[in-house]
Coordinates of C-alpha atoms and ligand atoms in Angstrom, one line a residue:
X222 CA 57.2 117.0 113.1
X223 CA 58.7 116.0 116.5
X224 CA 60.7 118.0 119.0
X225 CA 64.3 116.8 119.2
X226 CA 66.0 116.3 122.6
X227 CA 68.7 119.0 123.2
X228 CA 71.6 116.6 122.7
X229 CA 70.4 115.7 119.3
X230 CA 70.3 119.3 118.1
X231 CA 71.6 119.6 114.5
X232 CA 73.9 122.5 113.8
X233 CA 71.7 123.5 110.9
X234 CA 68.4 123.3 112.8
X235 CA 67.5 126.7 114.2
X236 CA 64.6 125.2 116.1
X237 CA 64.7 121.9 118.0
X238 CA 62.6 119.8 115.6
X239 CA 63.0 116.9 113.2
X240 CA 61.2 115.1 110.4
X241 CA 60.8 111.3 110.4
X242 CA 61.7 110.0 106.9
X243 CA 59.9 106.9 105.7
X244 CA 61.9 103.7 106.0
X245 CA 63.6 103.0 102.7
X246 CA 65.3 100.2 100.8
X247 CA 68.8 101.2 99.6
X248 CA 70.2 99.6 96.5
X249 CA 73.6 97.8 97.0
X250 CA 75.9 99.7 94.6
X251 CA 78.9 97.4 94.9
X252 CA 80.7 94.8 97.0
X253 CA 84.4 95.4 97.6
X254 CA 87.4 94.2 99.6
X255 CA 88.6 97.7 100.3
X256 CA 86.6 101.0 100.2
X257 CA 88.6 104.2 100.4
X258 CA 86.7 107.4 101.2
X259 CA 88.4 110.5 99.8
X260 CA 90.7 111.1 96.9
X261 CA 93.4 113.4 98.5
X262 CA 97.0 112.3 98.9
X263 CA 96.1 109.8 101.6
X264 CA 93.2 108.3 99.6
X265 CA 95.2 108.1 96.4
X266 CA 98.1 106.3 98.1
X267 CA 95.7 104.0 100.1
X268 CA 93.8 102.9 97.0
X269 CA 96.9 102.5 94.9
X270 CA 98.6 100.3 97.5
X271 CA 95.6 98.1 98.1
X272 CA 94.9 97.8 94.3
X273 CA 98.6 97.0 93.6
X274 CA 98.3 94.1 96.0
X275 CA 95.4 92.7 93.9
X276 CA 92.5 93.8 96.2
X277 CA 89.2 94.8 94.7
X278 CA 89.1 98.5 95.6
X279 CA 86.7 101.3 95.3
X280 CA 87.7 105.0 95.9
X281 CA 84.7 107.3 96.6
X282 CA 85.2 111.1 96.1
X283 CA 82.6 113.9 96.3
X284 CA 84.4 116.0 93.7
X285 CA 84.9 115.0 90.0
X286 CA 88.7 114.7 90.3
X287 CA 91.4 113.4 92.7
X288 CA 94.0 115.4 94.7
X289 CA 91.9 116.5 97.7
X290 CA 93.0 119.9 99.1
X291 CA 95.9 119.7 96.7
X292 CA 93.6 120.3 93.7
X293 CA 90.2 121.1 95.1
X294 CA 91.6 123.9 97.3
X295 CA 94.3 124.9 94.9
X296 CA 97.3 124.1 97.2
X297 CA 99.5 123.4 94.1
X298 CA 102.6 122.6 96.2
X299 CA 103.9 119.4 97.9
X300 CA 105.3 119.8 101.4
X301 CA 106.7 117.0 103.5
X302 CA 108.3 115.0 100.7
X303 CA 111.7 116.1 102.1
X304 CA 113.6 116.4 105.3
X305 CA 116.6 118.3 106.4
X306 CA 118.8 115.4 107.5
X307 CA 121.8 116.8 109.4
X308 CA 121.9 119.7 107.0
X309 CA 121.3 117.6 103.8
X310 CA 117.9 118.3 102.4
X311 CA 116.7 115.0 100.8
X312 CA 113.5 113.3 99.6
X313 CA 112.3 110.9 102.4
X314 CA 108.8 110.0 101.1
X315 CA 108.9 107.4 98.4
X316 CA 106.8 104.4 97.3
X317 CA 103.4 105.4 95.7
X318 CA 104.4 109.1 95.9
X319 CA 107.3 108.5 93.5
X320 CA 105.0 106.9 91.0
X321 CA 102.6 109.9 91.2
X322 CA 105.5 112.5 91.0
X323 CA 106.9 110.7 87.9
X324 CA 103.5 110.8 86.2
X325 CA 103.0 114.6 87.0
X326 CA 106.5 115.2 85.7
X327 CA 105.8 113.3 82.5
X328 CA 102.8 115.7 81.9
X329 CA 105.2 118.6 82.3
X330 CA 103.5 119.7 85.6
X331 CA 106.2 119.4 88.2
X332 CA 108.6 122.2 89.4
X333 CA 112.0 121.4 90.8
X334 CA 111.9 121.6 94.6
X335 CA 112.4 125.1 96.1
X336 CA 113.8 126.1 99.5
X337 CA 111.3 127.1 102.2
X338 CA 112.5 129.4 105.0
X339 CA 116.1 128.3 104.3
X340 CA 115.5 124.9 105.9
X341 CA 113.5 122.5 103.8
X342 CA 112.3 121.8 100.3
X343 CA 108.7 121.9 98.9
X344 CA 107.8 121.1 95.3
X345 CA 105.1 122.9 93.3
X346 CA 102.9 121.3 90.6
X347 CA 100.1 122.1 88.2
X348 CA 96.7 121.0 89.4
X349 CA 95.6 119.8 85.9
X350 CA 98.7 117.5 85.7
X351 CA 98.1 116.2 89.3
X352 CA 94.4 115.3 88.5
X353 CA 95.3 113.5 85.3
X354 CA 98.4 111.7 86.9
X355 CA 96.3 110.5 89.8
X356 CA 93.6 109.1 87.5
X357 CA 96.3 107.3 85.5
X358 CA 98.0 105.9 88.6
X359 CA 94.7 104.5 90.1
X360 CA 93.6 103.1 86.8
X361 CA 97.0 101.4 86.5
X362 CA 96.3 99.8 89.9
X363 CA 92.9 98.6 88.8
X364 CA 91.1 100.8 91.3
X365 CA 87.4 101.6 90.6
X366 CA 86.6 105.3 91.2
X367 CA 83.2 106.7 92.1
X368 CA 83.2 110.5 91.6
X369 CA 80.5 112.9 92.5
X370 CA 79.6 110.7 95.4
X371 CA 79.1 112.0 99.0
X372 CA 79.3 109.5 101.8
X373 CA 76.6 110.2 104.3
X374 CA 76.5 107.3 106.7
X375 CA 77.4 103.7 107.5
X376 CA 75.6 100.4 108.2
X377 CA 77.2 98.3 111.0
X378 CA 77.4 94.6 111.4
X379 CA 78.2 95.1 115.1
X380 CA 79.5 98.0 117.3
X381 CA 83.0 97.3 116.1
X382 CA 82.6 96.2 112.5
X383 CA 81.4 98.3 109.5
X384 CA 79.3 96.6 106.9
X385 CA 78.6 99.3 104.3
X386 CA 79.1 102.9 103.4
X387 CA 76.0 104.9 102.4
X388 CA 76.6 107.2 99.5
X389 CA 74.5 109.9 97.8
X390 CA 75.1 110.1 94.1
X391 CA 73.4 111.7 91.0
X392 CA 71.9 108.2 90.5
X393 CA 70.5 108.2 94.0
X394 CA 71.5 106.7 97.3
X395 CA 73.5 103.5 97.3
X396 CA 75.1 101.2 99.9
X397 CA 78.6 100.1 99.2
X398 CA 79.5 96.8 101.0
X399 CA 83.1 96.1 101.9
X400 CA 85.2 94.0 104.1
X401 CA 87.6 96.8 105.0
X402 CA 87.3 100.6 105.0
X403 CA 89.9 103.4 104.9
X404 CA 88.8 106.9 106.0
X405 CA 90.8 109.4 103.9
X406 CA 88.1 112.1 104.0
X407 CA 90.3 114.6 105.8
X408 CA 87.4 115.2 108.0
X409 CA 87.1 111.7 109.6
X410 CA 83.5 111.5 108.2
X411 CA 83.5 107.7 107.9
X412 CA 85.0 107.2 111.3
X413 CA 82.6 109.6 112.9
X414 CA 79.6 107.9 111.2
X415 CA 80.8 104.6 112.7
X416 CA 81.1 106.0 116.1
X417 CA 84.9 106.3 116.5
X418 CA 86.1 108.8 119.1
X419 CA 87.6 112.0 117.7
X420 CA 88.9 115.5 118.8
X421 CA 88.7 118.9 117.1
X422 CA 91.1 121.7 117.6
X423 CA 93.4 122.6 120.6
X424 CA 92.4 122.6 124.3
X425 CA 89.9 125.4 123.5
X426 CA 88.5 123.6 120.4
X427 CA 90.3 126.1 118.1
X428 CA 91.4 124.5 114.8
X429 CA 93.9 125.7 112.3
X430 CA 92.5 128.5 110.2
X431 CA 91.4 127.8 106.7
X432 CA 92.7 129.6 103.6
X433 CA 91.2 130.4 100.2
X434 CA 94.1 129.9 97.8
X435 CA 94.3 131.6 94.4
X436 CA 96.5 131.8 91.4
X437 CA 97.6 134.7 89.2
X438 CA 98.7 134.7 85.6
X439 CA 100.4 137.4 83.6
X440 CA 103.0 138.0 86.3
X441 CA 106.3 139.6 85.1
X442 CA 108.6 137.1 86.9
X443 CA 111.7 139.2 86.3
X444 CA 110.2 142.3 87.8
X445 CA 108.6 140.3 90.6
X446 CA 112.0 138.8 91.6
X447 CA 112.0 137.0 94.9
X448 CA 108.6 138.5 95.7
X449 CA 108.0 136.0 98.5
X450 CA 110.8 137.8 100.4
X451 CA 109.8 141.4 99.6
X452 CA 106.0 141.2 99.8
X453 CA 105.9 140.9 103.6
X454 CA 107.8 144.2 103.8
X455 CA 105.3 145.8 101.4
X456 CA 102.5 144.5 103.7
X457 CA 104.2 145.9 106.8
X458 CA 104.5 149.3 105.1
X459 CA 100.8 149.2 103.9
X460 CA 99.7 148.3 107.4
X461 CA 101.5 151.5 108.7
X462 CA 99.3 153.4 106.2
X463 CA 96.2 151.8 107.8
X464 CA 95.6 148.8 105.5
X465 CA 94.7 145.5 107.2
X466 CA 95.5 141.9 106.1
X467 CA 93.9 138.7 107.3
X468 CA 97.2 137.3 108.3
X469 CA 101.0 137.6 108.2
X470 CA 103.2 135.1 106.5
X471 CA 102.1 135.6 102.8
X472 CA 103.3 132.8 100.4
X473 CA 103.4 134.3 96.9
X474 CA 105.5 132.1 94.7
X475 CA 105.9 131.0 91.0
X476 CA 104.5 127.8 89.5
X477 CA 106.4 125.9 86.8
X478 CA 105.4 128.5 84.2
X479 CA 106.8 131.5 85.9
X480 CA 104.1 133.9 84.7
X481 CA 101.7 131.9 87.0
X482 CA 102.0 132.4 90.8
X483 CA 100.1 130.9 93.7
X484 CA 99.0 133.1 96.6
X485 CA 98.5 131.6 100.1
X486 CA 97.6 134.5 102.3
X487 CA 93.9 134.6 103.2
X488 CA 92.6 133.5 106.6
X489 CA 88.9 132.7 107.0
X490 CA 87.2 133.3 110.3
X491 CA 83.7 133.4 111.7
X492 CA 82.1 136.6 112.9
X493 CA 83.5 135.9 116.4
X494 CA 87.1 135.4 115.1
X495 CA 87.2 131.6 115.3
X496 CA 88.5 129.4 112.5
X497 CA 85.6 128.4 110.2
X498 CA 84.6 124.8 111.0
X499 CA 85.0 122.7 107.9
X500 CA 82.3 120.3 109.1
X501 CA 79.7 123.0 109.6
X502 CA 77.8 123.6 106.3
X503 CA 76.7 127.1 107.2
X504 CA 80.1 128.2 108.3
X505 CA 81.6 126.7 105.2
X506 CA 79.2 128.5 103.0
X507 CA 80.0 131.9 104.6
X508 CA 83.7 131.0 104.5
X509 CA 83.7 130.4 100.7
X510 CA 82.3 133.9 100.1
X511 CA 84.6 135.5 102.6
X512 CA 87.6 133.6 101.2
X513 CA 86.9 134.9 97.7
X514 CA 86.4 138.4 99.0
X515 CA 89.8 138.3 100.8
X516 CA 91.5 136.9 97.7
X517 CA 90.2 139.7 95.5
X518 CA 91.3 142.3 98.1
X519 CA 94.8 140.9 98.3
X520 CA 95.0 140.7 94.5
X521 CA 94.1 144.4 94.3
X522 CA 97.0 145.1 96.8
X523 CA 99.5 143.1 94.8
X524 CA 98.5 144.7 91.5
X525 CA 98.9 148.2 92.9
X526 CA 101.9 147.7 95.2
X527 CA 104.1 144.7 94.1
X528 CA 106.6 145.1 91.3
X529 CA 105.7 142.7 88.4
X530 CA 102.1 142.2 89.3
X531 CA 100.5 145.2 87.5
X532 CA 99.4 143.3 84.5
X533 CA 98.5 140.1 86.4
X534 CA 95.0 138.6 86.6
X535 CA 93.3 136.0 88.8
X536 CA 93.4 132.8 86.7
X537 CA 91.9 130.5 89.4
X538 CA 90.0 130.6 92.6
X539 CA 89.7 126.9 93.4
X540 CA 86.5 124.9 93.8
X541 CA 86.6 125.0 97.6
X542 CA 88.0 126.8 100.7
X543 CA 91.2 125.1 101.9
X544 CA 90.5 123.3 105.2
X545 CA 93.5 122.4 107.2
X546 CA 92.0 120.7 110.2
X547 CA 88.6 119.3 111.4
X548 CA 88.2 116.0 113.2
X549 CA 91.2 114.1 114.3
X550 CA 90.2 110.5 115.0
X551 CA 91.5 109.0 118.2
X552 CA 93.6 105.9 117.5
X553 CA 95.9 103.6 119.4
X554 CA 98.6 106.3 119.4
X555 CA 98.4 110.1 118.9
X556 CA 101.3 111.7 117.2
X557 CA 102.4 114.8 119.2
X558 CA 104.4 118.0 118.6
X559 CA 107.1 116.6 120.9
X560 CA 107.4 113.6 118.5
X561 CA 107.9 115.9 115.6
X562 CA 110.3 118.3 117.4
X563 CA 112.4 115.4 119.0
X564 CA 112.4 113.4 115.7
X565 CA 110.9 110.5 117.6
X566 CA 111.4 106.8 116.6
X567 CA 108.7 104.1 116.8
X568 CA 109.1 100.4 116.5
X569 CA 106.0 100.3 114.3
X570 CA 107.3 103.0 111.9
X571 CA 105.4 103.1 108.5
X572 CA 107.5 105.9 107.1
X573 CA 108.5 109.4 108.0
X574 CA 107.5 113.1 108.4
X575 CA 110.1 115.8 107.8
X576 CA 107.7 118.8 108.0
X577 CA 107.9 121.1 111.0
X578 CA 105.0 122.2 113.2
X579 CA 103.2 124.9 111.1
X580 CA 100.5 126.3 113.2
X581 CA 97.9 128.6 111.5
X582 CA 96.8 130.7 114.5
X583 CA 94.7 133.9 114.4
X584 CA 96.4 136.4 112.1
X585 CA 99.7 134.5 111.8
X586 CA 101.6 131.3 111.0
X587 CA 103.8 130.0 113.8
X588 CA 106.6 127.6 112.9
X589 CA 108.5 125.2 115.2
X590 CA 111.4 123.1 113.9
X591 CA 113.4 120.2 115.2
X592 CA 117.0 121.0 115.7
X593 CA 118.5 121.7 112.3
X594 CA 121.1 120.6 111.4
X595 CA 121.7 118.9 114.8
X596 CA 119.0 116.3 114.3
X597 CA 118.0 113.9 111.5
X598 CA 115.1 116.3 110.8
X599 CA 112.3 113.7 110.6
X600 CA 110.1 111.6 112.9
X601 CA 108.8 108.2 112.4
X602 CA 105.0 107.8 111.8
X603 CA 103.7 104.9 113.9
X604 CA 101.2 102.4 112.5
X605 CA 99.1 102.8 115.6
X606 CA 98.1 106.4 114.5
X607 CA 96.1 104.8 111.6
X608 CA 94.1 102.4 113.9
X609 CA 91.0 104.0 115.4
X610 CA 89.8 102.9 118.8
X611 CA 86.8 100.6 118.9
X612 CA 86.6 99.5 115.2
X613 CA 88.3 96.5 113.8
X614 CA 87.9 96.9 110.0
X615 CA 88.6 100.7 109.6
X616 CA 91.9 102.7 109.2
X617 CA 92.2 106.5 109.2
X618 CA 94.8 108.2 107.1
X619 CA 95.9 111.7 106.3
X620 CA 95.0 114.9 108.1
X621 CA 92.2 113.1 110.1
X622 CA 94.6 110.4 111.5
X623 CA 95.3 110.1 115.2
X624 CA 97.4 113.2 116.1
X625 CA 97.2 116.0 118.7
X626 CA 96.3 119.4 117.3
X627 CA 100.0 120.3 117.1
X628 CA 101.2 117.0 115.8
X629 CA 98.6 117.4 113.0
X630 CA 100.0 121.0 112.4
X631 CA 103.1 119.1 111.0
X632 CA 102.0 115.7 109.7
X633 CA 98.9 117.0 107.8
X634 CA 100.9 118.0 104.7
X635 CA 101.0 116.0 101.6
X636 CA 104.2 113.9 102.1
X637 CA 103.2 112.2 105.4
X638 CA 99.6 111.8 104.0
X639 CA 101.0 109.8 101.1
X640 CA 103.0 107.7 103.7
X641 CA 99.9 107.1 105.9
X642 CA 97.7 106.2 102.9
X643 CA 100.1 103.7 101.5
X644 CA 100.5 102.1 104.9
X645 CA 96.7 101.9 105.4
X646 CA 96.1 100.4 102.0
X647 CA 98.8 97.8 102.6
X648 CA 97.5 97.1 106.1
X649 CA 94.0 96.5 104.7
X650 CA 95.5 94.0 102.2
X651 CA 97.4 92.2 105.0
X652 CA 94.3 92.1 107.2
X653 CA 92.3 90.5 104.4
X654 CA 95.2 88.0 103.7
X655 CA 95.5 87.0 107.3
X656 CA 91.9 87.4 108.3
X657 CA 93.1 89.7 111.1
X658 CA 91.6 92.9 112.7
X659 CA 93.4 96.2 112.1
X660 CA 95.2 96.0 115.5
X661 CA 96.4 92.4 114.9
X662 CA 98.6 92.9 111.9
X663 CA 102.3 92.1 112.7
X664 CA 104.2 95.4 112.3
X665 CA 107.2 93.5 110.9
X666 CA 105.1 92.0 108.1
X667 CA 103.7 95.4 107.3
X668 CA 107.1 97.0 107.3
X669 CA 108.6 94.3 105.1
X670 CA 105.8 94.8 102.6
X671 CA 106.1 98.6 102.6
X672 CA 109.9 98.4 102.1
X673 CA 109.5 96.0 99.2
X674 CA 107.1 98.5 97.7
X675 CA 109.8 101.3 97.9
X676 CA 108.7 103.0 101.2
X677 CA 111.5 104.6 103.3
X678 CA 111.0 103.7 107.0
X679 CA 113.7 106.0 108.3
X680 CA 115.6 103.4 110.4
X681 CA 119.0 104.0 108.9
X682 CA 119.8 107.4 110.6
X683 CA 119.6 108.7 114.1
Ligands
FAD148 C1 95.1 126.4 102.2 C2 96.0 125.2 102.4 C3 97.3 125.3 102.0 C4 98.1 124.2 102.2 N1 99.4 124.2 101.8 C5 100.1 123.0 101.7 C6 101.3 123.0 100.9 O1 101.8 124.0 100.4 N2 101.9 121.7 100.8 C7 101.3 120.6 101.3 O2 101.8 119.5 101.2 N3 100.2 120.6 102.1 C8 99.5 121.8 102.2 N4 98.3 121.8 102.8 C9 97.9 120.6 103.5 C10 97.4 119.5 102.6 O3 96.9 120.0 101.4 C11 96.3 118.7 103.2 O4 96.5 118.5 104.6 C12 96.3 117.3 102.6 O5 95.8 117.5 101.3 C13 95.5 116.3 103.4 O6 95.4 115.2 102.6 P1 94.2 114.1 102.9 O7 94.3 113.1 101.9 O8 94.3 113.7 104.3 O9 92.8 115.0 102.8 P2 92.3 116.0 101.8 O10 93.3 116.5 100.9 O11 91.5 116.9 102.5 O12 91.3 115.0 100.9 C14 90.1 114.5 101.4 C15 89.2 114.1 100.2 O13 88.1 113.5 100.7 C16 86.9 114.0 100.0 N5 85.8 113.9 100.9 C17 85.7 114.4 102.2 N6 84.5 114.1 102.8 C18 83.9 113.3 101.9 C19 82.6 112.6 101.9 N7 81.8 112.6 102.9 N8 82.3 111.9 100.8 C20 83.1 111.9 99.7 N9 84.3 112.5 99.6 C21 84.7 113.2 100.7 C22 87.3 115.5 99.7 O14 86.6 116.0 98.7 C23 88.8 115.4 99.4 O15 89.0 115.1 98.1 C24 97.5 123.0 102.7 C25 96.2 122.9 103.1 C26 95.4 124.0 103.0 C27 94.0 124.0 103.3

């Protein structure tokens, strides 16, 4: 055992000591043109796009299924596919997302879009259909998938160039060699392993609070009515009687089969009231237990107090706590709340975000919208937010892309994650085709390719 210098202290090491592992030889588990880490909306779209362009692609995912937070954390609802364009709510995210939606629909797992806060649409789905549709989509794009594989490190060719991703699997540790890498881990794991700069949280380091989602079955939909409107009042009344809830802003809404409802209401904190850090193994462990406790407590309230819920039961508490924000990798541009609220345009647009700033603060959810219907209701997403500083064969996509805390509070939802993923997968293809670094791809070429692949770049409306 050796004492560790203070700056090397590991969050899980109570005492400053470490063990020297014997040097090891790691088997090479594959050699790819594009490796995508993470199978959420960003990873699915990135792998599909690169695969469709004929690249040899491997997607690596720690769970045994695709969908990311959308399935693993039971989100069951797509936000950010639509925008309120001068009062007309329309779908603005297309391309790979369309192919996935069509597949989910064919499996009978897609709701019609519903109105959120009178301003925008979201679209619920069944998690089983999402998982199967995503498998089918990636197989149709000839993407190799490695499930049950946790990425734990990288090997570098130089300070700026990644050579291999190190992955722990049930078959042991392997090194996956690749020419390009796309970090869609949500947590920026790959980028952090490679030494990319990143930020966490707001100016005080406070991240968005996580939520343990859950779903109920056996709801009497007729009796429940528009429960998402009435339940907040029931909560206010219960609070006057002394009951406490983890947060305001309960989302209690039906899935496609109207006896099944999703509940988004818990808020998971540490003992000192901070948001649980989704990159801290101990905090995550405590958070899973606390999230399930809060879910059962709220279910008890619904069963007793909300019309239509008396005979309901918890049909699913998802495999993991829902983590909204951890590392945001610093890229060539950071998307800001101002960009979202002013519906900013960028010359290097790769698609659009129509979701407002949805900030999960302590005890509440705070919304900020662009001018509706005065504005076009969406901002461009610039290519530069996918390009991390200091690394030339890596892209970051999804909720860990380059955004400020408040920019991420909007563009972290599924729609813009599909957009970012498709752009990163396409950019990796173009970089291989042109032997160019991530920052040297001509934006016009990327935009032409994305448009030919069905992506909406948002340049036709001011
Ligand atoms: C409680 C909650 C409710 C939400 N509600 C909505 C909503 O209603 N609508 C909406 O559109 N969005 C919602 N969101 C946001 C949205 O689900 C996420 O921001 C979105 O899924 C992010 O996509 P992503 O692909 O960037 O990352 P993720 O969905 O987080 O996917 C990352 C994937 O990478 C994998 N991974 C991570 N690290 C590793 C590693 N080291 N090795 C291997 N695999 C790894 C993970 O297992 C995961 O599958 C919600 C989020 C939460 C937490």
